[in-house]
Amino acid sequence: MAKYIVKSGESIEEAIVILDVKNEDEGVSAEYKYFAHKFGIRGKDWQLIRQGFVPSGSRQYDEIEIELSDRTRKT
């Protein structure tokens, strides 16, 4: 089961870290479970706008933009 180090998620320095995943598929699944926990049901409470990689030094981060049901966007 994935574990999370939760920060604001609003910058690389404040990235939400996902631990204890075995591969990329588990990591992606853990991302969406986190979003469901924080924002609710995908397709009802929020929509995915875009998702992509952001390189930083020797690491890569997922940058995900969503739109909430009230039209507020979060990255």
mmCIF file of N, CA and C in Angstrom:
data_model
loop_
_atom_site.group_PDB
_atom_site.id
_atom_site.type_symbol
_atom_site.label_atom_id
_atom_site.label_comp_id
_atom_site.label_asym_id
_atom_site.label_seq_id
_atom_site.Cartn_x
_atom_site.Cartn_y
_atom_site.Cartn_z
ATOM 1 N N MET A 1 0.844 -1.180 0.000
ATOM 2 C CA MET A 1 0.000 0.000 0.000
ATOM 3 C C MET A 1 0.891 1.245 0.000
ATOM 4 N N ALA A 2 0.533 2.186 -0.833
ATOM 5 C CA ALA A 2 1.312 3.416 -0.950
ATOM 6 C C ALA A 2 1.184 4.253 0.314
ATOM 7 N N LYS A 3 2.259 4.957 0.615
ATOM 8 C CA LYS A 3 2.272 5.931 1.701
ATOM 9 C C LYS A 3 2.637 7.270 1.082
ATOM 10 N N TYR A 4 2.233 8.331 1.740
ATOM 11 C CA TYR A 4 2.419 9.667 1.181
ATOM 12 C C TYR A 4 3.124 10.573 2.180
ATOM 13 N N ILE A 5 4.020 11.402 1.668
ATOM 14 C CA ILE A 5 4.540 12.538 2.417
ATOM 15 C C ILE A 5 3.825 13.734 1.814
ATOM 16 N N VAL A 6 2.893 14.286 2.569
ATOM 17 C CA VAL A 6 2.009 15.316 2.031
ATOM 18 C C VAL A 6 2.522 16.700 2.390
ATOM 19 N N LYS A 7 2.728 17.492 1.352
ATOM 20 C CA LYS A 7 3.036 18.914 1.479
ATOM 21 C C LYS A 7 1.994 19.643 0.641
ATOM 22 N N SER A 8 2.220 20.894 0.325
ATOM 23 C CA SER A 8 1.206 21.652 -0.431
ATOM 24 C C SER A 8 1.038 21.144 -1.857
ATOM 25 N N GLY A 9 2.107 20.614 -2.454
ATOM 26 C CA GLY A 9 2.041 20.149 -3.831
ATOM 27 C C GLY A 9 2.079 21.266 -4.859
ATOM 28 N N GLU A 10 2.319 22.493 -4.422
ATOM 29 C CA GLU A 10 2.251 23.644 -5.323
ATOM 30 C C GLU A 10 3.578 24.004 -5.977
ATOM 31 N N SER A 11 4.644 23.272 -5.657
ATOM 32 C CA SER A 11 5.945 23.505 -6.285
ATOM 33 C C SER A 11 6.763 22.220 -6.155
ATOM 34 N N ILE A 12 7.898 22.170 -6.833
ATOM 35 C CA ILE A 12 8.772 21.002 -6.718
ATOM 36 C C ILE A 12 9.241 20.840 -5.277
ATOM 37 N N GLU A 13 9.561 21.950 -4.639
ATOM 38 C CA GLU A 13 10.021 21.899 -3.250
ATOM 39 C C GLU A 13 8.926 21.394 -2.306
ATOM 40 N N GLU A 14 7.689 21.574 -2.691
ATOM 41 C CA GLU A 14 6.545 21.171 -1.876
ATOM 42 C C GLU A 14 5.807 19.975 -2.486
ATOM 43 N N ALA A 15 6.521 19.189 -3.297
ATOM 44 C CA ALA A 15 5.906 18.045 -3.986
ATOM 45 C C ALA A 15 5.377 17.014 -2.995
ATOM 46 N N ILE A 16 4.289 16.391 -3.356
ATOM 47 C CA ILE A 16 3.736 15.272 -2.593
ATOM 48 C C ILE A 16 4.523 14.034 -3.011
ATOM 49 N N VAL A 17 5.117 13.361 -2.039
ATOM 50 C CA VAL A 17 5.966 12.207 -2.319
ATOM 51 C C VAL A 17 5.164 10.934 -2.060
ATOM 52 N N ILE A 18 5.225 10.018 -3.027
ATOM 53 C CA ILE A 18 4.542 8.727 -2.894
ATOM 54 C C ILE A 18 5.603 7.661 -2.645
ATOM 55 N N LEU A 19 5.430 6.912 -1.558
ATOM 56 C CA LEU A 19 6.389 5.880 -1.159
ATOM 57 C C LEU A 19 5.764 4.492 -1.278
ATOM 58 N N ASP A 20 6.628 3.494 -1.300
ATOM 59 C CA ASP A 20 6.220 2.082 -1.251
ATOM 60 C C ASP A 20 5.386 1.635 -2.444
ATOM 61 N N VAL A 21 5.721 2.122 -3.641
ATOM 62 C CA VAL A 21 5.109 1.594 -4.856
ATOM 63 C C VAL A 21 6.172 0.800 -5.608
ATOM 64 N N LYS A 22 5.748 -0.260 -6.278
ATOM 65 C CA LYS A 22 6.693 -1.164 -6.930
ATOM 66 C C LYS A 22 7.057 -0.753 -8.344
ATOM 67 N N ASN A 23 6.162 -0.014 -9.003
ATOM 68 C CA ASN A 23 6.417 0.339 -10.393
ATOM 69 C C ASN A 23 5.603 1.578 -10.772
ATOM 70 N N GLU A 24 5.756 1.993 -12.013
ATOM 71 C CA GLU A 24 5.081 3.204 -12.492
ATOM 72 C C GLU A 24 3.555 3.082 -12.415
ATOM 73 N N ASP A 25 3.026 1.922 -12.770
ATOM 74 C CA ASP A 25 1.568 1.739 -12.721
ATOM 75 C C ASP A 25 1.021 1.931 -11.308
ATOM 76 N N GLU A 26 1.713 1.373 -10.324
ATOM 77 C CA GLU A 26 1.283 1.555 -8.937
ATOM 78 C C GLU A 26 1.400 3.021 -8.522
ATOM 79 N N GLY A 27 2.437 3.690 -9.011
ATOM 80 C CA GLY A 27 2.610 5.107 -8.703
ATOM 81 C C GLY A 27 1.479 5.954 -9.253
ATOM 82 N N VAL A 28 1.099 5.703 -10.496
ATOM 83 C CA VAL A 28 -0.005 6.450 -11.119
ATOM 84 C C VAL A 28 -1.310 6.163 -10.376
ATOM 85 N N SER A 29 -1.540 4.910 -10.040
ATOM 86 C CA SER A 29 -2.737 4.546 -9.283
ATOM 87 C C SER A 29 -2.766 5.272 -7.939
ATOM 88 N N ALA A 30 -1.624 5.354 -7.281
ATOM 89 C CA ALA A 30 -1.537 6.047 -5.991
ATOM 90 C C ALA A 30 -1.808 7.537 -6.145
ATOM 91 N N GLU A 31 -1.352 8.138 -7.254
ATOM 92 C CA GLU A 31 -1.643 9.557 -7.504
ATOM 93 C C GLU A 31 -3.152 9.792 -7.549
ATOM 94 N N TYR A 32 -3.844 8.971 -8.305
ATOM 95 C CA TYR A 32 -5.282 9.171 -8.470
ATOM 96 C C TYR A 32 -6.067 8.831 -7.201
ATOM 97 N N LYS A 33 -5.570 7.890 -6.401
ATOM 98 C CA LYS A 33 -6.198 7.624 -5.101
ATOM 99 C C LYS A 33 -6.052 8.839 -4.192
ATOM 100 N N TYR A 34 -4.886 9.480 -4.247
ATOM 101 C CA TYR A 34 -4.676 10.689 -3.449
ATOM 102 C C TYR A 34 -5.651 11.785 -3.891
ATOM 103 N N PHE A 35 -5.781 11.986 -5.198
ATOM 104 C CA PHE A 35 -6.712 13.005 -5.705
ATOM 105 C C PHE A 35 -8.148 12.694 -5.281
ATOM 106 N N ALA A 36 -8.542 11.433 -5.329
ATOM 107 C CA ALA A 36 -9.895 11.054 -4.911
ATOM 108 C C ALA A 36 -10.105 11.355 -3.432
ATOM 109 N N HIS A 37 -9.087 11.078 -2.627
ATOM 110 C CA HIS A 37 -9.182 11.358 -1.194
ATOM 111 C C HIS A 37 -9.282 12.860 -0.930
ATOM 112 N N LYS A 38 -8.491 13.642 -1.649
ATOM 113 C CA LYS A 38 -8.429 15.090 -1.402
ATOM 114 C C LYS A 38 -9.559 15.864 -2.081
ATOM 115 N N PHE A 39 -9.919 15.485 -3.319
ATOM 116 C CA PHE A 39 -10.839 16.304 -4.106
ATOM 117 C C PHE A 39 -12.178 15.638 -4.425
ATOM 118 N N GLY A 40 -12.294 14.341 -4.217
ATOM 119 C CA GLY A 40 -13.559 13.671 -4.490
ATOM 120 C C GLY A 40 -13.511 12.818 -5.751
ATOM 121 N N ILE A 41 -14.649 12.633 -6.354
ATOM 122 C CA ILE A 41 -14.815 11.714 -7.480
ATOM 123 C C ILE A 41 -14.412 12.381 -8.793
ATOM 124 N N ARG A 42 -13.497 11.708 -9.507
ATOM 125 C CA ARG A 42 -13.082 12.208 -10.821
ATOM 126 C C ARG A 42 -14.279 12.150 -11.766
ATOM 127 N N GLY A 43 -14.468 13.203 -12.540
ATOM 128 C CA GLY A 43 -15.590 13.268 -13.464
ATOM 129 C C GLY A 43 -16.813 13.922 -12.856
ATOM 130 N N LYS A 44 -16.830 14.027 -11.541
ATOM 131 C CA LYS A 44 -17.936 14.698 -10.847
ATOM 132 C C LYS A 44 -17.413 15.914 -10.082
ATOM 133 N N ASP A 45 -16.443 15.675 -9.206
ATOM 134 C CA ASP A 45 -15.900 16.739 -8.361
ATOM 135 C C ASP A 45 -14.684 17.421 -8.978
ATOM 136 N N TRP A 46 -14.016 16.737 -9.888
ATOM 137 C CA TRP A 46 -12.846 17.309 -10.553
ATOM 138 C C TRP A 46 -12.592 16.605 -11.876
ATOM 139 N N GLN A 47 -11.885 17.320 -12.769
ATOM 140 C CA GLN A 47 -11.503 16.804 -14.090
ATOM 141 C C GLN A 47 -10.003 16.985 -14.282
ATOM 142 N N LEU A 48 -9.364 16.036 -14.925
ATOM 143 C CA LEU A 48 -7.966 16.180 -15.298
ATOM 144 C C LEU A 48 -7.877 17.119 -16.494
ATOM 145 N N ILE A 49 -7.047 18.155 -16.387
ATOM 146 C CA ILE A 49 -6.814 19.080 -17.492
ATOM 147 C C ILE A 49 -5.565 18.658 -18.260
ATOM 148 N N ARG A 50 -4.480 18.423 -17.537
ATOM 149 C CA ARG A 50 -3.248 17.966 -18.186
ATOM 150 C C ARG A 50 -2.336 17.315 -17.162
ATOM 151 N N GLN A 51 -1.435 16.480 -17.678
ATOM 152 C CA GLN A 51 -0.453 15.813 -16.841
ATOM 153 C C GLN A 51 0.814 15.666 -17.657
ATOM 154 N N GLY A 52 1.952 15.989 -17.059
ATOM 155 C CA GLY A 52 3.215 15.864 -17.764
ATOM 156 C C GLY A 52 4.377 15.805 -16.785
ATOM 157 N N PHE A 53 5.550 15.507 -17.315
ATOM 158 C CA PHE A 53 6.751 15.417 -16.497
ATOM 159 C C PHE A 53 7.486 16.744 -16.483
ATOM 160 N N VAL A 54 8.063 17.055 -15.323
ATOM 161 C CA VAL A 54 8.894 18.242 -15.155
ATOM 162 C C VAL A 54 10.241 17.761 -14.627
ATOM 163 N N PRO A 55 11.326 17.921 -15.413
ATOM 164 C CA PRO A 55 12.639 17.504 -14.923
ATOM 165 C C PRO A 55 13.193 18.528 -13.930
ATOM 166 N N SER A 56 13.891 18.026 -12.927
ATOM 167 C CA SER A 56 14.565 18.894 -11.962
ATOM 168 C C SER A 56 15.801 18.161 -11.470
ATOM 169 N N GLY A 57 16.958 18.568 -11.974
ATOM 170 C CA GLY A 57 18.189 17.868 -11.627
ATOM 171 C C GLY A 57 18.135 16.447 -12.138
ATOM 172 N N SER A 58 18.394 15.491 -11.263
ATOM 173 C CA SER A 58 18.390 14.078 -11.656
ATOM 174 C C SER A 58 17.022 13.420 -11.455
ATOM 175 N N ARG A 59 16.012 14.203 -11.092
ATOM 176 C CA ARG A 59 14.683 13.651 -10.829
ATOM 177 C C ARG A 59 13.659 14.178 -11.818
ATOM 178 N N GLN A 60 12.551 13.467 -11.908
ATOM 179 C CA GLN A 60 11.400 13.917 -12.691
ATOM 180 C C GLN A 60 10.187 13.957 -11.780
ATOM 181 N N TYR A 61 9.369 14.957 -11.981
ATOM 182 C CA TYR A 61 8.155 15.114 -11.189
ATOM 183 C C TYR A 61 6.955 15.136 -12.124
ATOM 184 N N ASP A 62 5.844 14.600 -11.666
ATOM 185 C CA ASP A 62 4.588 14.743 -12.399
ATOM 186 C C ASP A 62 3.999 16.098 -12.057
ATOM 187 N N GLU A 63 3.602 16.818 -13.082
ATOM 188 C CA GLU A 63 2.847 18.054 -12.870
ATOM 189 C C GLU A 63 1.441 17.780 -13.383
ATOM 190 N N ILE A 64 0.477 17.926 -12.513
ATOM 191 C CA ILE A 64 -0.901 17.589 -12.836
ATOM 192 C C ILE A 64 -1.768 18.816 -12.608
ATOM 193 N N GLU A 65 -2.555 19.164 -13.616
ATOM 194 C CA GLU A 65 -3.501 20.269 -13.474
ATOM 195 C C GLU A 65 -4.908 19.694 -13.516
ATOM 196 N N ILE A 66 -5.713 20.094 -12.537
ATOM 197 C CA ILE A 66 -7.104 19.650 -12.486
ATOM 198 C C ILE A 66 -8.020 20.862 -12.397
ATOM 199 N N GLU A 67 -9.274 20.638 -12.751
ATOM 200 C CA GLU A 67 -10.298 21.662 -12.579
ATOM 201 C C GLU A 67 -11.374 21.101 -11.662
ATOM 202 N N LEU A 68 -11.661 21.845 -10.595
ATOM 203 C CA LEU A 68 -12.689 21.439 -9.643
ATOM 204 C C LEU A 68 -14.068 21.781 -10.186
ATOM 205 N N SER A 69 -15.092 21.247 -9.570
ATOM 206 C CA SER A 69 -16.462 21.459 -10.051
ATOM 207 C C SER A 69 -16.873 22.927 -10.028
ATOM 208 N N ASP A 70 -16.218 23.748 -9.193
ATOM 209 C CA ASP A 70 -16.526 25.185 -9.165
ATOM 210 C C ASP A 70 -15.683 25.978 -10.166
ATOM 211 N N ARG A 71 -14.971 25.267 -11.051
ATOM 212 C CA ARG A 71 -14.119 25.814 -12.112
ATOM 213 C C ARG A 71 -12.766 26.335 -11.615
ATOM 214 N N THR A 72 -12.462 26.156 -10.339
ATOM 215 C CA THR A 72 -11.147 26.492 -9.809
ATOM 216 C C THR A 72 -10.140 25.500 -10.369
ATOM 217 N N ARG A 73 -8.986 26.007 -10.802
ATOM 218 C CA ARG A 73 -7.931 25.118 -11.296
ATOM 219 C C ARG A 73 -6.807 25.019 -10.281
ATOM 220 N N LYS A 74 -6.259 23.813 -10.167
ATOM 221 C CA LYS A 74 -5.144 23.543 -9.266
ATOM 222 C C LYS A 74 -4.072 22.820 -10.056
ATOM 223 N N THR A 75 -2.818 23.189 -9.790
ATOM 224 C CA THR A 75 -1.675 22.527 -10.419
ATOM 225 C C THR A 75 -0.786 21.955 -9.342
#
